[in-house]
Tab-separated table of C-alpha atoms in Angstrom:
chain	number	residue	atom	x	y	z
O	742	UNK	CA	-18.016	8.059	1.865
O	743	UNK	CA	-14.293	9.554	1.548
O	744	UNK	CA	-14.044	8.463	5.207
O	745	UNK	CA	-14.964	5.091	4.773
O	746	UNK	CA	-12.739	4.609	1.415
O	747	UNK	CA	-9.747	5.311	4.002
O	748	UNK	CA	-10.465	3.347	6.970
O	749	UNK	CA	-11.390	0.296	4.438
O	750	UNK	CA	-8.092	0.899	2.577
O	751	UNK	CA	-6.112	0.620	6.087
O	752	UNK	CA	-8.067	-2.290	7.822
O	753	UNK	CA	-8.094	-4.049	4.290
O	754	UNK	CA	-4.435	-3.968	4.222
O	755	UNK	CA	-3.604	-4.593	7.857
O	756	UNK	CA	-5.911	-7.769	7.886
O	757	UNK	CA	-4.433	-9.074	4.368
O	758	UNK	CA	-0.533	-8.631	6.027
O	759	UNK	CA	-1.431	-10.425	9.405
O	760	UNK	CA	-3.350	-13.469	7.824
O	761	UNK	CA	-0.090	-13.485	5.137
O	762	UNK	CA	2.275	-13.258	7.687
O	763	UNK	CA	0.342	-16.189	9.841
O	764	UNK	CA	-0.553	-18.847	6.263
O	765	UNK	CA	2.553	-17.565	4.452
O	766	UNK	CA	5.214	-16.012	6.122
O	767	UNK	CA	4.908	-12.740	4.207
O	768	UNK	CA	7.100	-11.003	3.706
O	769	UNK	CA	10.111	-12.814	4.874
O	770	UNK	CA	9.394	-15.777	2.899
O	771	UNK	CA	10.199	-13.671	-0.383
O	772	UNK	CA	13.961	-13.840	0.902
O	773	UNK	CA	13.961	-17.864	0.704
O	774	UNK	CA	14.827	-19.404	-2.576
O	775	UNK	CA	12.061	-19.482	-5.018
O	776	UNK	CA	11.305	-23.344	-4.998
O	777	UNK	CA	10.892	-22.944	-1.094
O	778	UNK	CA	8.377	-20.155	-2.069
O	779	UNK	CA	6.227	-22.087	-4.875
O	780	UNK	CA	6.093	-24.672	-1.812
O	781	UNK	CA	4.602	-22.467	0.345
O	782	UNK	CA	2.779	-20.989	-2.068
O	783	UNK	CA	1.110	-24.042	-3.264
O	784	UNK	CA	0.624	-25.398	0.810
O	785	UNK	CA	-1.982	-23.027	1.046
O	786	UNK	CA	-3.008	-21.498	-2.180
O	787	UNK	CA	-6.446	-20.609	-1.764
O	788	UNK	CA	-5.837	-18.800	0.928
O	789	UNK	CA	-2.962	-16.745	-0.026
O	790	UNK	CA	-4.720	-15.572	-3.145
O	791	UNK	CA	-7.510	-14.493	-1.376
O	792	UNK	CA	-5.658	-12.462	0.861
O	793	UNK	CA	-3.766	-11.254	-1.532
O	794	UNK	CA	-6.454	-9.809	-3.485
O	795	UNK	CA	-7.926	-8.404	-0.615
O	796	UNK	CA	-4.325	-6.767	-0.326
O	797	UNK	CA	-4.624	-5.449	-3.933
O	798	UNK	CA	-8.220	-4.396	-3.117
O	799	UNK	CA	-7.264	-2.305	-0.692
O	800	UNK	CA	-4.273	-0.503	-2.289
O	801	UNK	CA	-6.956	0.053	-5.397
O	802	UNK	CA	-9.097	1.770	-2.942
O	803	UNK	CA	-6.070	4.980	-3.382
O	804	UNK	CA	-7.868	5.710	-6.904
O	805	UNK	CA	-11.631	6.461	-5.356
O	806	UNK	CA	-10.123	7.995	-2.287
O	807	UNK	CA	-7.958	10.631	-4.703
O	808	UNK	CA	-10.492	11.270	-6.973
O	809	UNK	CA	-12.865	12.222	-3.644
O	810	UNK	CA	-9.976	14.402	-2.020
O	811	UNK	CA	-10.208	16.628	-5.193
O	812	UNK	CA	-6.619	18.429	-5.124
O	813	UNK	CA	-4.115	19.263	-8.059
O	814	UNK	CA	-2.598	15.914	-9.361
O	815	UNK	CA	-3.750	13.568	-6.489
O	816	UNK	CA	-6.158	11.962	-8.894
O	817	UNK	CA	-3.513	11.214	-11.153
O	818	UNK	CA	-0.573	10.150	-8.705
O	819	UNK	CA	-2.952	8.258	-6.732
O	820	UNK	CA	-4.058	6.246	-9.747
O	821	UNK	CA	-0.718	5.208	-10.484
O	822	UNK	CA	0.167	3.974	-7.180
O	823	UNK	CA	-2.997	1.897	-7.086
O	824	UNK	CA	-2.562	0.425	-10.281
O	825	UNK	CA	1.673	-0.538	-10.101
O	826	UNK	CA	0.614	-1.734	-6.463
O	827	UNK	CA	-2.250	-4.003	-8.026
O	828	UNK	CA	-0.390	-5.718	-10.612
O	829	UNK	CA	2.816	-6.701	-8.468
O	830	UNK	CA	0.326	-7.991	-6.052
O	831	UNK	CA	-2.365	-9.717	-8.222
O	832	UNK	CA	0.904	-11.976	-9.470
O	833	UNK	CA	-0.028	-14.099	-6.812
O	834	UNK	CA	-3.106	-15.243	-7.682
O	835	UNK	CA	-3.285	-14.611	-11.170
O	836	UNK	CA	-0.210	-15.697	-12.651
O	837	UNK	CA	1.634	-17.855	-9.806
O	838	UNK	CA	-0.463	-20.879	-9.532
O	839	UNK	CA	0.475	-21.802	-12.910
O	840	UNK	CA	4.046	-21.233	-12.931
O	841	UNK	CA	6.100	-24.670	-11.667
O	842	UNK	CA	9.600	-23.672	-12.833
O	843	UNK	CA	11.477	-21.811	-9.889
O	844	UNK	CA	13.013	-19.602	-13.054
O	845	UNK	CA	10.196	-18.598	-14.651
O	846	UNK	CA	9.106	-17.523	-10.802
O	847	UNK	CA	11.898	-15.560	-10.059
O	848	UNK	CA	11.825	-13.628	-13.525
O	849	UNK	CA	7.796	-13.025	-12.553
O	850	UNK	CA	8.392	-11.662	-9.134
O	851	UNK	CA	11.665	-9.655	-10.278
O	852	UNK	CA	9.747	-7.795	-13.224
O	853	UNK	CA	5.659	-7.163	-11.513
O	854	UNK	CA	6.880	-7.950	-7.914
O	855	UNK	CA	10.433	-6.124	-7.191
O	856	UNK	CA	10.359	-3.280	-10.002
O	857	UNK	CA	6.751	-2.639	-10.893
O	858	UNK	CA	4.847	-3.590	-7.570
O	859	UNK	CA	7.426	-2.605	-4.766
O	860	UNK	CA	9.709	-0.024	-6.072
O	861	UNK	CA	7.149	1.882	-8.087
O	862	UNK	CA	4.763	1.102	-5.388
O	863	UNK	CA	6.885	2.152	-2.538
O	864	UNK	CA	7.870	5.169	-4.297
O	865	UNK	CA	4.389	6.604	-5.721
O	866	UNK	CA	2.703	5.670	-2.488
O	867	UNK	CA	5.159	7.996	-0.416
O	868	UNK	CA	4.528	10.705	-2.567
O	869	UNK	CA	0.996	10.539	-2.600
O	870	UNK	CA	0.896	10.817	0.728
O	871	UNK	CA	3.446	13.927	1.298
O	872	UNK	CA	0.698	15.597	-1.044
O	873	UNK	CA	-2.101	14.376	0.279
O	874	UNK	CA	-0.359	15.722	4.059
O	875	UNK	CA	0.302	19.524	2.230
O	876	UNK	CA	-3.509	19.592	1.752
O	877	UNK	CA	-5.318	18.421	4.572
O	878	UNK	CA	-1.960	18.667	7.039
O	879	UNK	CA	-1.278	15.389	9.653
O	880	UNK	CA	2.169	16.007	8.222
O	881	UNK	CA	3.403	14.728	11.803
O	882	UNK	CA	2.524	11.204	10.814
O	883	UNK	CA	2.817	11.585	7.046
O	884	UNK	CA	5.749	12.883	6.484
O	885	UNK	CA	7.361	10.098	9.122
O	886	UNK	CA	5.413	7.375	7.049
O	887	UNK	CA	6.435	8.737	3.924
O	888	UNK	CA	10.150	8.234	4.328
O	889	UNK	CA	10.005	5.320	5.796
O	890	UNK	CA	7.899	3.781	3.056
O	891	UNK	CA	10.008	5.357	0.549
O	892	UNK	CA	12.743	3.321	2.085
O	893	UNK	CA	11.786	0.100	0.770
O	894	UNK	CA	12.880	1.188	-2.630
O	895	UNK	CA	16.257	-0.509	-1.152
O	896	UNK	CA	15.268	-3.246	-0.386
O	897	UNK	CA	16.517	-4.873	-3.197
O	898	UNK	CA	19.750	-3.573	-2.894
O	899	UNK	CA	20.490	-5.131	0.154
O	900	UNK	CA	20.617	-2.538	2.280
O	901	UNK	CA	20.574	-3.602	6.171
O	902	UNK	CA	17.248	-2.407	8.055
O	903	UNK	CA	15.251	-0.976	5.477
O	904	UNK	CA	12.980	-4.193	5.033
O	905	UNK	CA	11.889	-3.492	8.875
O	906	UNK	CA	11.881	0.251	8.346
O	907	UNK	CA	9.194	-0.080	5.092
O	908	UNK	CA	7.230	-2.614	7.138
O	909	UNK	CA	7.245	-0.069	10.409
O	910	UNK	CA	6.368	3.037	7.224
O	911	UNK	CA	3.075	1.214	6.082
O	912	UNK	CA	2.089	0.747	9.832
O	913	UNK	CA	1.998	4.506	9.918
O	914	UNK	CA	0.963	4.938	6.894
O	915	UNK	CA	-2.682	2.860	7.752
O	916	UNK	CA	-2.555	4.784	11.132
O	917	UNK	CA	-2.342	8.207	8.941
O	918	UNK	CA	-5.331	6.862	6.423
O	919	UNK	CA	-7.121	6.568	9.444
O	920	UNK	CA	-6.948	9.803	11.356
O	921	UNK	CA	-7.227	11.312	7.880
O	922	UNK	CA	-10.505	9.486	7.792
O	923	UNK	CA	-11.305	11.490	11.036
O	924	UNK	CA	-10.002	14.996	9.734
O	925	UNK	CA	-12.052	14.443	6.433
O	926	UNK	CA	-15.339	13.410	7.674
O	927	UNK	CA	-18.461	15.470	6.820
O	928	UNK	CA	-20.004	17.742	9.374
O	929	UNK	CA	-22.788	19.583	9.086
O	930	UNK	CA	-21.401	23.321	8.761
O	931	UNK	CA	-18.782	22.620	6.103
O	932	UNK	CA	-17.716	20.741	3.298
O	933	UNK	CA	-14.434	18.616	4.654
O	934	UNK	CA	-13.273	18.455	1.189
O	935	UNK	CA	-12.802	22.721	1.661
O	936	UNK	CA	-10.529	22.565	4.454
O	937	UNK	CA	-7.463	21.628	3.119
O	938	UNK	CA	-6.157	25.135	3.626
O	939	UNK	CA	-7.159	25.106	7.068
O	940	UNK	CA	-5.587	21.702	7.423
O	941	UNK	CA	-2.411	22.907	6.488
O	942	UNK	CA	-2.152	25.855	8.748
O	943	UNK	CA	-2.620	23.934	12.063
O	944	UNK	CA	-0.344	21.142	10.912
């Protein structure tokens, strides 16, 4: 089940990012000025939203997954990354379609999107991970994905590069989920979920 919960988590996400980047331009449309988002938005509403919440399905997917991997504090910590993720993403469908004043949009995005869903995401998520990595080891792709991802926390800042660098993080970051999905998987001689010390020592 645990390694199911992963691979769902990272195919979830990768579909939800190529069908928004092919309907909706995502994420580079968030850098156009908000009525040229609503537009776009509103072109193909249905669509987005679904995707959307399919995207905040799959980042949800981090609270079953932690509460399987068992460990000190990944329960918590990977509850809280689910849940800031979810509500900067389910914006879009939820509270979007009935805003019309580009204003009103930008103070949305800048409060559940930029703050709540990204930063707080970005930030959680990386950490998760890095603990996730010191139980059950892979640290040569978490660690990597980690920092990148963490690097989106700048995004708003301006900072040159770090818009591609998050974007190239969460690539490795579904790549990790996935190989973790491989690591974790139950066998018939031992619990996977009992060799996170073992893990560690060969990463």
């Amino acid at each position: 089940m645990l390694s199911l919960l992963l691979i769902a988590g990272a195919l979830g996400a990768n579909l939800a990012f190529v069908g928004l980047g092919m309907v909706f331009d995502y994420p580079d449309v968030l850098a156009k000025p908000a009525p040229d988002v609503l537009i776009a938005f509103n072109d193909n509403q249905l669509v987005v939203s679904a995707l959307f919440v399919l995207l905040a399905a799959s980042a949800a997917l981090l609270i079953p997954i932690s509460r399987r991997l068992d460990r000190p504090g990944l329960t918590a910590l990977g509850t809280a990354a689910a849940l800031v993720q979810v509500i900067g993403l389910m914006r879009w469908p939820l509270i979007v379609p009935f805003i019309d004043d580009p204003d009103t949009f930008t103070a949305v995005s800048t409060v559940l999107g930029t703050v709540i869903g990204e930063t707080l995401g970005y930030a959680l998520t990386a950490i998760w991970t890095v603990r996730v990595a010191h139980y059950y080891g892979l640290k040569f792709l978490a660690y990597p994905a980690a920092g990148l991802v963490a690097l989106g926390v700048l995004i708003p800042l301006g900072v040159p590069g770090t818009d591609m660098a998050n974007f190239i993080g969460y690539i490795l970051y579904t790549v990790w989920l996935v190989v973790l999905a491989v690591r974790v998987r139950p066998s018939a001689t031992k619990n996977p979920l009992d060799s996170g010390a073992w893990a560690a020592r060969q990463s």
